[in-house]
Short mmCIF file of C-alpha atoms in Angstrom, two decimals:
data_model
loop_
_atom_site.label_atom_id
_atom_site.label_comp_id
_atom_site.label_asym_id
_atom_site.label_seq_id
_atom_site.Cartn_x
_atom_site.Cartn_y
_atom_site.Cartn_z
CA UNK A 5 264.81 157.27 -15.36
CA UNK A 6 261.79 159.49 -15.47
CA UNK A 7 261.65 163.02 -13.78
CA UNK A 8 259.62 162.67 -10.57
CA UNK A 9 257.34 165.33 -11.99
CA UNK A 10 256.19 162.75 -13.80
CA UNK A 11 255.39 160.45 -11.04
CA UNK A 12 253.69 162.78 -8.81
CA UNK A 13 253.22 166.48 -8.43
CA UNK A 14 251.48 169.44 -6.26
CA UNK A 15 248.62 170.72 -7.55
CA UNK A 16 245.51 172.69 -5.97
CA UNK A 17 244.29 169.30 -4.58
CA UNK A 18 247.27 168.14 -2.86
CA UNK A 19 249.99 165.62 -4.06
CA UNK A 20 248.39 164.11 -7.73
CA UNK A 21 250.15 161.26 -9.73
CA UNK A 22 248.95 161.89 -13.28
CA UNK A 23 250.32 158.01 -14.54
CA UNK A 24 248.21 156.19 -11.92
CA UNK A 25 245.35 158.97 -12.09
CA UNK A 26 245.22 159.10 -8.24
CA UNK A 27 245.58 161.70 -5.48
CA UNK A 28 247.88 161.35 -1.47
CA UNK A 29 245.61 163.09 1.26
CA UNK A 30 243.43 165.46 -1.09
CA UNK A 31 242.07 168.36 0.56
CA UNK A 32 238.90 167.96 -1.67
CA UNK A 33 236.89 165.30 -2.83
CA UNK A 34 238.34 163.21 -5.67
CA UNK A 35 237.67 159.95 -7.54
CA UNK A 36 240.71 158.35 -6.23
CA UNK A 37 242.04 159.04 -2.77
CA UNK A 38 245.05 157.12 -1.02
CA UNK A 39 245.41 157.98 2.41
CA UNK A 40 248.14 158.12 5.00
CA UNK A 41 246.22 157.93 8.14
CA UNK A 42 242.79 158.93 9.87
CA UNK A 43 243.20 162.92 11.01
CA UNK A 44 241.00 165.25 9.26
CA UNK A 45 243.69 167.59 7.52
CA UNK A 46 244.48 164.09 5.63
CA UNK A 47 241.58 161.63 5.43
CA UNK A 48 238.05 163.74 4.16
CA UNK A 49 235.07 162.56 3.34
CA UNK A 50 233.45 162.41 -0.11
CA UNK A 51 235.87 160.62 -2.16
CA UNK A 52 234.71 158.29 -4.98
CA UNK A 53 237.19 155.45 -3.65
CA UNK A 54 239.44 155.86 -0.86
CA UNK A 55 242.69 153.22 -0.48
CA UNK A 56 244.12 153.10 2.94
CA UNK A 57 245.19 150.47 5.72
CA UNK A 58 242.46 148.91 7.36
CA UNK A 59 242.71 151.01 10.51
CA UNK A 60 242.43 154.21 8.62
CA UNK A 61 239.57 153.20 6.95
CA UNK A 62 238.14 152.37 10.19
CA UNK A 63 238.99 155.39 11.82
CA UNK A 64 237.56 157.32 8.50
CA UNK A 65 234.25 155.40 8.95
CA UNK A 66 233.91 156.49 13.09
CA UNK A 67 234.14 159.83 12.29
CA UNK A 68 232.78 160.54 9.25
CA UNK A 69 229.77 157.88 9.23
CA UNK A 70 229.64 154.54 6.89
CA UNK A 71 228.76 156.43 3.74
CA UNK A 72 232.40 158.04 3.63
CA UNK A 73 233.20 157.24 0.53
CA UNK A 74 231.81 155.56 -2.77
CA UNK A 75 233.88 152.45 -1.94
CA UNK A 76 237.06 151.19 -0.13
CA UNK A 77 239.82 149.29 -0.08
CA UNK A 78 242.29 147.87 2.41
CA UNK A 79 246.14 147.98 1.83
CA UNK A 80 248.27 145.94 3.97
CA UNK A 81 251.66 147.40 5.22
CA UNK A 82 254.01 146.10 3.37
CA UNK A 83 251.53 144.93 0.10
CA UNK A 84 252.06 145.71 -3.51
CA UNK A 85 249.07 146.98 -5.81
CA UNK A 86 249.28 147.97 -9.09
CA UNK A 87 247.37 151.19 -10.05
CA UNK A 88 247.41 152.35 -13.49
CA UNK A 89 250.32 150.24 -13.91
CA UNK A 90 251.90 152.45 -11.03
CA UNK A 91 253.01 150.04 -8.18
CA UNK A 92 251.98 150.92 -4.77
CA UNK A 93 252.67 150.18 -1.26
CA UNK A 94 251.59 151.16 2.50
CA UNK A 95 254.50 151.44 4.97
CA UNK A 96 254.52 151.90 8.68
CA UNK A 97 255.13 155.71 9.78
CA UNK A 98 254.38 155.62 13.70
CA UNK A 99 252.56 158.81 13.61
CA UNK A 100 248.84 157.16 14.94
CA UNK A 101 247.01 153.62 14.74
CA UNK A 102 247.25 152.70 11.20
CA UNK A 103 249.40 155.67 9.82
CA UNK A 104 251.21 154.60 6.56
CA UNK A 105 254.07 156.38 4.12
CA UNK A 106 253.36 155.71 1.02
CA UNK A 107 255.92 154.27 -2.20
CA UNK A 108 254.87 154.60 -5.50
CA UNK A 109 257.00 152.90 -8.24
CA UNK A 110 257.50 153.63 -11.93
CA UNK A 111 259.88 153.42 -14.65
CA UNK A 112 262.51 152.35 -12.35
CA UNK A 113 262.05 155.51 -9.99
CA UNK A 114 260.46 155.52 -6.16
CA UNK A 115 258.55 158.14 -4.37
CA UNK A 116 258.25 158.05 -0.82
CA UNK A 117 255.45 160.07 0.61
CA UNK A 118 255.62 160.40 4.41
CA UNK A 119 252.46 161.80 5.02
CA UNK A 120 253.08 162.43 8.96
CA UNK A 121 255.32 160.45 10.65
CA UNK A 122 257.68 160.10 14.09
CA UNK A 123 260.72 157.74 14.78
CA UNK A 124 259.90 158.06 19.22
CA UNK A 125 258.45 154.96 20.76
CA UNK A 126 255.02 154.46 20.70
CA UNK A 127 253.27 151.04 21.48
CA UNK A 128 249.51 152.89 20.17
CA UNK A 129 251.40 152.64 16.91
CA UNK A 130 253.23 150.57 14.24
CA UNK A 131 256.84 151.76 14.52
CA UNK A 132 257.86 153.63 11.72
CA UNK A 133 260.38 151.88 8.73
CA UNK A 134 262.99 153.82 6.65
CA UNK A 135 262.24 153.15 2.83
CA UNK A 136 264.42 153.11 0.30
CA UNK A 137 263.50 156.02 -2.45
CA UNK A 138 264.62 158.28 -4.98
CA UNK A 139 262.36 160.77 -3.61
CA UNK A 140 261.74 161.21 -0.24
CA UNK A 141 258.16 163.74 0.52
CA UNK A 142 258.74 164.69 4.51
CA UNK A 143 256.51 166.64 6.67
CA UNK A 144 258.14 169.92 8.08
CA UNK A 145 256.04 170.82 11.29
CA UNK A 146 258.72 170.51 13.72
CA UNK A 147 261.30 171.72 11.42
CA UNK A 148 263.76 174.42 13.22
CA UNK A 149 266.42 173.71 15.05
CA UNK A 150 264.95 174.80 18.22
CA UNK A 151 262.59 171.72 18.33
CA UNK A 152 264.45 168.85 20.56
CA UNK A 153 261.61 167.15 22.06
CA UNK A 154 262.16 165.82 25.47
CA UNK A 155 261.55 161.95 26.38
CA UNK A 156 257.71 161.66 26.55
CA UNK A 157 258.18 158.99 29.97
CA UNK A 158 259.82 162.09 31.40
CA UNK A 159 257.00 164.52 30.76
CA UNK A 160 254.44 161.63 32.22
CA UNK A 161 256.76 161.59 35.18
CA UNK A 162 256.07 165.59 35.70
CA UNK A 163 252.40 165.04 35.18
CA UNK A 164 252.31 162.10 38.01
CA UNK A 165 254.42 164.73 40.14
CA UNK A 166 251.85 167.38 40.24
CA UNK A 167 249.10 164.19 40.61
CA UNK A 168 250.84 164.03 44.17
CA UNK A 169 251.62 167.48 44.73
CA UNK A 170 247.78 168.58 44.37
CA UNK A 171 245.65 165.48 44.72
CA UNK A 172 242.50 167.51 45.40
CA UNK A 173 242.44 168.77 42.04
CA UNK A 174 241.54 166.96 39.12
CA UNK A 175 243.98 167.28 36.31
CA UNK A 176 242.82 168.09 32.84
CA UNK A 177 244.29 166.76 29.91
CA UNK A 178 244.24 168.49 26.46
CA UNK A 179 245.06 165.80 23.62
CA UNK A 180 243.87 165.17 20.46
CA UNK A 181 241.15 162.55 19.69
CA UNK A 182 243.41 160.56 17.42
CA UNK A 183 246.60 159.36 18.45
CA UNK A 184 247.72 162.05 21.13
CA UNK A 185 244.89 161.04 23.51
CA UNK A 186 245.80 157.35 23.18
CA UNK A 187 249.38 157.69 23.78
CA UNK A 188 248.96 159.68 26.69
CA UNK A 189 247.21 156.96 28.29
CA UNK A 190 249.38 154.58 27.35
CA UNK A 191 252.43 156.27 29.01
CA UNK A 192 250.40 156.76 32.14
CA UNK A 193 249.55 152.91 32.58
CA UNK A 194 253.55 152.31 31.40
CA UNK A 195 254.70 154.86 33.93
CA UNK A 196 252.47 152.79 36.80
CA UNK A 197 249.12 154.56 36.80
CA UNK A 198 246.82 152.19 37.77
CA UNK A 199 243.66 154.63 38.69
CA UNK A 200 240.72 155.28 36.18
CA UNK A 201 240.95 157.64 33.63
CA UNK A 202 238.01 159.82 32.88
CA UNK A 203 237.28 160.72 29.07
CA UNK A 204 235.66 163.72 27.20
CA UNK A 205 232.82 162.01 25.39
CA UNK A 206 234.49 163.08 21.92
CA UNK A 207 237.25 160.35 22.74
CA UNK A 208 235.41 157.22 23.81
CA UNK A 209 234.50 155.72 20.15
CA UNK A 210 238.84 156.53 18.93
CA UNK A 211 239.84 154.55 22.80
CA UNK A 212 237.17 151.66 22.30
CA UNK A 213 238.56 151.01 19.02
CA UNK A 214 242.46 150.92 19.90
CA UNK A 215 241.17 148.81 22.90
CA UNK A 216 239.35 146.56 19.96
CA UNK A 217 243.02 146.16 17.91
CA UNK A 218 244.69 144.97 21.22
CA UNK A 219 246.15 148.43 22.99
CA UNK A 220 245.48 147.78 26.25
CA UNK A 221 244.48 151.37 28.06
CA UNK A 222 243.33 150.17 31.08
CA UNK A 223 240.16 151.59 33.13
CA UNK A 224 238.73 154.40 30.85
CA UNK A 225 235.58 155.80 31.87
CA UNK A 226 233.35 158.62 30.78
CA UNK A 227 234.06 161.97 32.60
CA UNK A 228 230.25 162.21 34.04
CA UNK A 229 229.19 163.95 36.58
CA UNK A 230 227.16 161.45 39.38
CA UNK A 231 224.28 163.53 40.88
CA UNK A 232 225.54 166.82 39.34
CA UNK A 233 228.54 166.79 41.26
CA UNK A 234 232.42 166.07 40.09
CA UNK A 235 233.44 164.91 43.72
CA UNK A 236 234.37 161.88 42.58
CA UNK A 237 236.67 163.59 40.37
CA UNK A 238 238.89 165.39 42.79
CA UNK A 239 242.70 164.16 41.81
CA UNK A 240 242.13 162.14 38.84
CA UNK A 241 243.47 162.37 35.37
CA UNK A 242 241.00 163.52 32.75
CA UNK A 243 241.62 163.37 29.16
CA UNK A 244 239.57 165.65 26.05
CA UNK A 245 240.29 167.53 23.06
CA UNK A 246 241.88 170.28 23.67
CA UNK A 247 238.51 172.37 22.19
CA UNK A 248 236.79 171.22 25.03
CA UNK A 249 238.63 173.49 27.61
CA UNK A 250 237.31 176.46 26.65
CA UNK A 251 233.84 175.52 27.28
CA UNK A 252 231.43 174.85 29.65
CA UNK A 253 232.50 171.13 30.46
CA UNK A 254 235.67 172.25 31.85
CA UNK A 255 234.23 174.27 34.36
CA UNK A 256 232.45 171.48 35.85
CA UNK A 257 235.22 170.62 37.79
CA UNK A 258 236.38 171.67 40.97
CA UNK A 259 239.52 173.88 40.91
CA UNK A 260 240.92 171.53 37.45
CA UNK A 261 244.40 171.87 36.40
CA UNK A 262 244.78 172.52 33.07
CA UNK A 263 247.20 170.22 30.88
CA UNK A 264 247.85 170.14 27.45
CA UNK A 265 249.80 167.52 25.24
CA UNK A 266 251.78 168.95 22.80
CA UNK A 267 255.19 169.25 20.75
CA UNK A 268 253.76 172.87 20.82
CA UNK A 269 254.22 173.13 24.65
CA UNK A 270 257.93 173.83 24.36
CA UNK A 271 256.91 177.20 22.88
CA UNK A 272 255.92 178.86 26.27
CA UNK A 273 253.90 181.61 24.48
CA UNK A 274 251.68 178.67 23.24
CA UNK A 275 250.85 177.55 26.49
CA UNK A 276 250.60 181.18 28.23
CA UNK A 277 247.68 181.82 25.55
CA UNK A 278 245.78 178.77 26.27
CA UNK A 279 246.16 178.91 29.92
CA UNK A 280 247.96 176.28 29.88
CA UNK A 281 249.34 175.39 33.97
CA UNK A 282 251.12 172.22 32.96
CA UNK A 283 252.80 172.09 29.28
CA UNK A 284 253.30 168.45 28.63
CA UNK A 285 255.82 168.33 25.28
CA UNK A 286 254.67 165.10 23.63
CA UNK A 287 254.71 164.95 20.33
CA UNK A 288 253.60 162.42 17.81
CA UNK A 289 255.84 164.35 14.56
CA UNK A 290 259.53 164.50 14.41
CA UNK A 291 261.34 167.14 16.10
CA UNK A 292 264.55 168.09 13.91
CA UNK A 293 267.17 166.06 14.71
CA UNK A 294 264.77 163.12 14.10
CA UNK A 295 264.13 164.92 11.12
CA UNK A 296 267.08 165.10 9.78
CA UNK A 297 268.71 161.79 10.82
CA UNK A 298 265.90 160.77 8.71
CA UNK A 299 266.78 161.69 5.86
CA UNK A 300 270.44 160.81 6.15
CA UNK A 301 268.85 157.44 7.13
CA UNK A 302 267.39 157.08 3.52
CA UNK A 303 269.72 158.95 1.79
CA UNK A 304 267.34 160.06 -0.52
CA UNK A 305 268.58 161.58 -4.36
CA UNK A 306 266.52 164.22 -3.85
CA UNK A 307 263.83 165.66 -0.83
CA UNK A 308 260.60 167.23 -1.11
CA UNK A 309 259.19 169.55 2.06
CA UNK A 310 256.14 169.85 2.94
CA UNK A 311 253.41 171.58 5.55
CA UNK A 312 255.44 173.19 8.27
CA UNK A 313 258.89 175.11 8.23
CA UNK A 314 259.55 174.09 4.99
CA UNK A 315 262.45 176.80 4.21
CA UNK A 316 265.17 175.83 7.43
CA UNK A 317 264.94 171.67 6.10
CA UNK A 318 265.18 173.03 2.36
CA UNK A 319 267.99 174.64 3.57
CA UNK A 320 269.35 171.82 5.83
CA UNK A 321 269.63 169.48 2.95
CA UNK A 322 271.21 171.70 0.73
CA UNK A 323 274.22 172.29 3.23
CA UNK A 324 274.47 168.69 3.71
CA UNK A 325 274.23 167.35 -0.55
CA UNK A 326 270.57 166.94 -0.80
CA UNK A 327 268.64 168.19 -3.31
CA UNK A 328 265.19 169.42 -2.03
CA UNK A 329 262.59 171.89 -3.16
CA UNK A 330 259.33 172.56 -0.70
CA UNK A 331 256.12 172.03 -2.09
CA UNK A 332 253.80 174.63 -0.59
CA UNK A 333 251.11 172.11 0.03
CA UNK A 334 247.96 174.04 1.74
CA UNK A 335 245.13 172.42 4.29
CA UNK A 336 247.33 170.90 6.12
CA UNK A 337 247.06 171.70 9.66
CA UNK A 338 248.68 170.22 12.96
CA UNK A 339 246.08 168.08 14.21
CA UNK A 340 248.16 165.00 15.68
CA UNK A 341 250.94 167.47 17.14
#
């Protein structure tokens, strides 16, 4: 069997597979991109050909315009393509809409790369599916064993609490655009709430199109003001990206309560510096016992860390008979946390 080295490798433009001549989530522009799902850190523009599911390359072409790359093409989960003579398949990983791992095959070996991925329920996303590997490439961001992420229906429950416990003021939502915003939403309408909710412009195009692949989010409307006053907003739920609190559109509301949706939120310095009245811990990444009853899961021969606490999982797996070495990937941010 070949070393993985061989297969795929770090190098100063992310994960590159020198056999099939093709690059996992560049940070840069190269000729041949595959992509694990639609946030920014992962999926950038200016690729010569880009090969992702068809909801990332969807999402890709919403936010980056339809000239994202030279050309496309869709993988189905579960497909094999041959690249280079390197076989390749897409693979649910729950993160967002359209998230994928990736498995490359060669000379008998497999590498799984994650990309980002979570094992909680999440109807806004395909759930994720262990794969079978010699190498298994897992994301790190949650990985200390401090993070235990509470049950996100239980932090929904806390945010419907304080709905009734101040209903004159309108509750503000921090959540990213992609995947956190959507899921929020969801567990409102599964927890029972039935009332509009109002949307930060930057999320209507990312809600139209879940609504457009069959996630129902109810009543969504845009968060305008009607005759320059937010009246009518008094004691409803409204959802933006997080950048949007600290300016000017959050202070068109009277006496809002700020929210924020985040596996971050269980660090309470993290919500003390954003102002943060109501931490809502909901993550869409693995906290670390998911993490590492993933990897027993697979029962990988070896395990490769990358952006986040690399060093404690490196460490983990060593302690329990698994080979693993962090990669020191860089540009990859938290985006979908």
């Amino acid at each position: 069997m070949a070393r993985p080295e061989t297969l795929l490798h770090p190098g100063p433009d992310g994960l590159y597979s020198p056999i099939g001549d093709f690059h996992i989530d560049p940070v840069r522009p190269v000729q041949r991109a595959l992509i694990t799902h639609g946030h920014s850190d992962h999926a950038r523009a200016g690729h010569g050909h880009v090969l992702a599911t068809q909801e990332t390359l969807d999402i890709m072409r919403l936010r980056y315009g339809e000239d994202f790359a030279g050309s496309v093409q869709a993988a189905r989960y579960g497909e094999r393509l041959s690249i280079n003579g390197v076989s390749v398949s897409f693979h649910p990983a729950g993160h967002v809409l359209g998230s994928a791992q990736i498995a490359l095959e060669s000379g008998g070996l497999r590498i799984v790369a994650s990309g980002d991925y979570k094992r909680g329920r999440d109807r806004t996303a395909t759930a994720f599916e262990p794969i079978a590997c010699d190498v298994f490439i897992t994301e790190a961001t949650f990985a200390l064993p401090v993070f235990h992420h509470p049950d996100p229906a239980l932090e929904i429950t806390r945010l419907l609490t304080s709905l009734r416990q101040f209903p004159e003021r309108s509750h503000l939502v921090g959540a990213y655009a992609l995947g956190k915003a959507q899921r929020v939403i969801a567990l409102l309408r599964d927890a029972g709430y039935a009332e509009p909710i109002y949307l930060h412009g930057a999320l209507i195009k990312l809600c139209d199109y879940y609504t457009a692949c069959g996630i129902d989010l109810g009543d969504l409307r845009p968060a305008t003001l009607e005759d320059g006053r937010s009246d009518h907003l008094q004691g409803a739920v409204i959802v933006g990206p997080p950048s949007a609190f600290a300016d000017r559109w959050a202070r068109r509301f009277s006496d809002p309560l700020a929210c924020f949706a985040s596996g971050w939120m269980m660090v309470r310095q993290r919500a003390k510096q954003r102002g943060v009245e109501l931490p809502l811990v909901i993550s869409d990444h693995c906290d670390w016992p998911e993490l590492t009853q993933t990897i027993r899961d697979i029962s990988p021969a070896e395990v490769w860390v990358t952006h986040g606490r690399e060093e404690a999982l490196v460490r983990w797996c060593e302690l329990n008979g698994f080979a693993a070495k962090p990669l020191h990937l860089v540009g990859y941010e938290d985006e979908g946390d």
